[in-house]
């Protein structure tokens, strides 16, 4: 967690980084969901494509919230965005670990790792004064 400990990773910088990470996830999930599912070794059908697009939409919403908060002068908005992102990461991480535990798919652990990384960045930014 080297990056989170550096002084340049203030709330705004963290929120910018998280917004970029989120958009990098949201674009393929929203616009090429079948390929996204294939890369994650998940069966592709009408339902999984629709759910993947919905996940991409939610991720895009969280990413835009992070970007808007990063641009804001309001520390309260930054704190609220970071807290929301932490909540989202906790639930997504739990879901990924549960999926890995029940299926044994390694892709779920990669998702859990990425989610944990974002959670660590957001938590570190919240703890900064």
mmCIF file of C-alpha atoms in Angstrom:
data_model
loop_
_atom_site.group_PDB
_atom_site.id
_atom_site.type_symbol
_atom_site.label_atom_id
_atom_site.label_comp_id
_atom_site.label_asym_id
_atom_site.label_seq_id
_atom_site.Cartn_x
_atom_site.Cartn_y
_atom_site.Cartn_z
ATOM 1 C CA UNK A 1 0.000 0.000 0.000
ATOM 2 C CA UNK A 2 2.924 2.207 -0.892
ATOM 3 C CA UNK A 3 0.849 4.625 -2.984
ATOM 4 C CA UNK A 4 -1.740 5.152 -0.252
ATOM 5 C CA UNK A 5 0.958 6.158 2.214
ATOM 6 C CA UNK A 6 2.486 8.866 0.028
ATOM 7 C CA UNK A 7 1.616 12.484 0.694
ATOM 8 C CA UNK A 8 0.504 13.041 -2.922
ATOM 9 C CA UNK A 9 -2.415 10.625 -2.447
ATOM 10 C CA UNK A 10 -4.760 13.122 -0.854
ATOM 11 C CA UNK A 11 -8.541 12.825 -1.108
ATOM 12 C CA UNK A 12 -8.775 14.502 -4.516
ATOM 13 C CA UNK A 13 -5.975 12.458 -6.064
ATOM 14 C CA UNK A 14 -7.453 9.255 -4.663
ATOM 15 C CA UNK A 15 -10.880 10.129 -6.047
ATOM 16 C CA UNK A 16 -9.389 10.898 -9.482
ATOM 17 C CA UNK A 17 -7.568 7.551 -9.467
ATOM 18 C CA UNK A 18 -10.680 5.648 -8.383
ATOM 19 C CA UNK A 19 -12.758 7.356 -11.083
ATOM 20 C CA UNK A 20 -10.262 6.203 -13.738
ATOM 21 C CA UNK A 21 -10.175 2.656 -12.348
ATOM 22 C CA UNK A 22 -13.969 2.573 -12.302
ATOM 23 C CA UNK A 23 -14.343 3.834 -15.867
ATOM 24 C CA UNK A 24 -11.782 1.258 -17.022
ATOM 25 C CA UNK A 25 -14.135 -1.367 -15.549
ATOM 26 C CA UNK A 26 -17.427 0.265 -16.602
ATOM 27 C CA UNK A 27 -16.672 0.713 -20.308
ATOM 28 C CA UNK A 28 -16.143 -2.950 -21.209
ATOM 29 C CA UNK A 29 -18.899 -4.115 -18.852
ATOM 30 C CA UNK A 30 -21.355 -1.676 -20.431
ATOM 31 C CA UNK A 31 -20.369 -1.754 -24.096
ATOM 32 C CA UNK A 32 -18.850 -5.198 -24.704
ATOM 33 C CA UNK A 33 -20.480 -7.305 -21.981
ATOM 34 C CA UNK A 34 -20.139 -10.628 -23.821
ATOM 35 C CA UNK A 35 -16.357 -10.154 -24.136
ATOM 36 C CA UNK A 36 -16.201 -9.000 -20.510
ATOM 37 C CA UNK A 37 -17.986 -12.194 -19.428
ATOM 38 C CA UNK A 38 -15.793 -14.363 -21.651
ATOM 39 C CA UNK A 39 -12.610 -12.894 -20.145
ATOM 40 C CA UNK A 40 -13.978 -13.642 -16.679
ATOM 41 C CA UNK A 41 -14.986 -17.182 -17.701
ATOM 42 C CA UNK A 42 -18.683 -16.595 -16.980
ATOM 43 C CA UNK A 43 -21.409 -18.124 -19.119
ATOM 44 C CA UNK A 44 -22.785 -15.680 -21.661
ATOM 45 C CA UNK A 45 -26.548 -15.538 -22.071
ATOM 46 C CA UNK A 46 -29.220 -12.852 -22.163
ATOM 47 C CA UNK A 47 -29.429 -12.613 -18.371
ATOM 48 C CA UNK A 48 -25.683 -12.419 -17.687
ATOM 49 C CA UNK A 49 -25.217 -9.829 -20.440
ATOM 50 C CA UNK A 50 -28.004 -7.672 -18.982
ATOM 51 C CA UNK A 51 -26.626 -7.971 -15.441
ATOM 52 C CA UNK A 52 -23.117 -7.146 -16.658
ATOM 53 C CA UNK A 53 -24.393 -4.018 -18.404
ATOM 54 C CA UNK A 54 -26.226 -3.042 -15.214
ATOM 55 C CA UNK A 55 -23.000 -3.543 -13.232
ATOM 56 C CA UNK A 56 -21.190 -1.333 -15.723
ATOM 57 C CA UNK A 57 -23.838 1.364 -15.307
ATOM 58 C CA UNK A 58 -23.542 1.306 -11.521
ATOM 59 C CA UNK A 59 -19.751 1.414 -11.751
ATOM 60 C CA UNK A 60 -19.964 4.381 -14.131
ATOM 61 C CA UNK A 61 -22.216 6.146 -11.625
ATOM 62 C CA UNK A 62 -19.779 5.569 -8.775
ATOM 63 C CA UNK A 63 -16.917 6.719 -11.002
ATOM 64 C CA UNK A 64 -18.687 9.932 -11.961
ATOM 65 C CA UNK A 65 -19.451 10.565 -8.283
ATOM 66 C CA UNK A 66 -15.743 10.130 -7.497
ATOM 67 C CA UNK A 67 -14.765 12.509 -10.317
ATOM 68 C CA UNK A 68 -17.285 15.171 -9.279
ATOM 69 C CA UNK A 69 -16.137 14.930 -5.647
ATOM 70 C CA UNK A 70 -12.488 15.167 -6.712
ATOM 71 C CA UNK A 71 -13.214 18.420 -8.594
ATOM 72 C CA UNK A 72 -15.182 19.889 -5.678
ATOM 73 C CA UNK A 73 -13.752 22.206 -3.057
ATOM 74 C CA UNK A 74 -16.022 20.586 -0.456
ATOM 75 C CA UNK A 75 -14.200 18.270 1.928
ATOM 76 C CA UNK A 76 -17.582 16.949 3.093
ATOM 77 C CA UNK A 77 -18.418 15.835 -0.454
ATOM 78 C CA UNK A 78 -15.026 14.140 -0.760
ATOM 79 C CA UNK A 79 -15.598 12.334 2.557
ATOM 80 C CA UNK A 80 -19.095 11.232 1.526
ATOM 81 C CA UNK A 81 -17.822 9.920 -1.816
ATOM 82 C CA UNK A 82 -14.946 8.035 -0.177
ATOM 83 C CA UNK A 83 -17.308 6.501 2.390
ATOM 84 C CA UNK A 84 -19.701 5.423 -0.376
ATOM 85 C CA UNK A 85 -16.833 3.897 -2.328
ATOM 86 C CA UNK A 86 -15.635 2.026 0.771
ATOM 87 C CA UNK A 87 -19.112 0.582 1.294
ATOM 88 C CA UNK A 88 -19.301 -0.477 -2.333
ATOM 89 C CA UNK A 89 -15.840 -2.071 -2.215
ATOM 90 C CA UNK A 90 -16.624 -3.961 0.986
ATOM 91 C CA UNK A 91 -19.734 -5.519 -0.536
ATOM 92 C CA UNK A 92 -18.111 -6.204 -3.915
ATOM 93 C CA UNK A 93 -15.097 -7.761 -2.197
ATOM 94 C CA UNK A 94 -17.286 -9.965 -0.022
ATOM 95 C CA UNK A 95 -19.242 -11.070 -3.092
ATOM 96 C CA UNK A 96 -16.039 -11.896 -4.998
ATOM 97 C CA UNK A 97 -14.595 -13.906 -2.111
ATOM 98 C CA UNK A 98 -17.891 -15.768 -1.663
ATOM 99 C CA UNK A 99 -18.026 -16.510 -5.402
ATOM 100 C CA UNK A 100 -14.439 -17.774 -5.329
ATOM 101 C CA UNK A 101 -15.154 -19.922 -2.280
ATOM 102 C CA UNK A 102 -18.249 -21.505 -3.826
ATOM 103 C CA UNK A 103 -16.920 -21.931 -7.388
ATOM 104 C CA UNK A 104 -13.138 -22.015 -7.064
ATOM 105 C CA UNK A 105 -12.748 -19.619 -10.036
ATOM 106 C CA UNK A 106 -9.471 -17.707 -9.879
ATOM 107 C CA UNK A 107 -10.983 -14.742 -11.723
ATOM 108 C CA UNK A 108 -13.062 -14.000 -8.638
ATOM 109 C CA UNK A 109 -9.892 -13.673 -6.562
ATOM 110 C CA UNK A 110 -8.480 -11.170 -9.063
ATOM 111 C CA UNK A 111 -11.681 -9.156 -8.654
ATOM 112 C CA UNK A 112 -11.410 -9.401 -4.863
ATOM 113 C CA UNK A 113 -7.799 -8.221 -5.051
ATOM 114 C CA UNK A 114 -8.651 -5.227 -7.220
ATOM 115 C CA UNK A 115 -11.565 -4.322 -4.969
ATOM 116 C CA UNK A 116 -9.334 -4.587 -1.906
ATOM 117 C CA UNK A 117 -6.798 -2.276 -3.550
ATOM 118 C CA UNK A 118 -9.432 0.383 -4.197
ATOM 119 C CA UNK A 119 -10.768 -0.071 -0.661
ATOM 120 C CA UNK A 120 -7.248 0.453 0.720
ATOM 121 C CA UNK A 121 -6.796 3.650 -1.307
ATOM 122 C CA UNK A 122 -10.134 5.052 -0.175
ATOM 123 C CA UNK A 123 -9.572 4.087 3.458
ATOM 124 C CA UNK A 124 -6.099 5.650 3.458
ATOM 125 C CA UNK A 125 -7.531 8.857 1.996
ATOM 126 C CA UNK A 126 -10.246 8.928 4.669
ATOM 127 C CA UNK A 127 -7.637 8.545 7.402
ATOM 128 C CA UNK A 128 -5.537 11.435 6.091
ATOM 129 C CA UNK A 129 -6.051 14.756 7.828
#
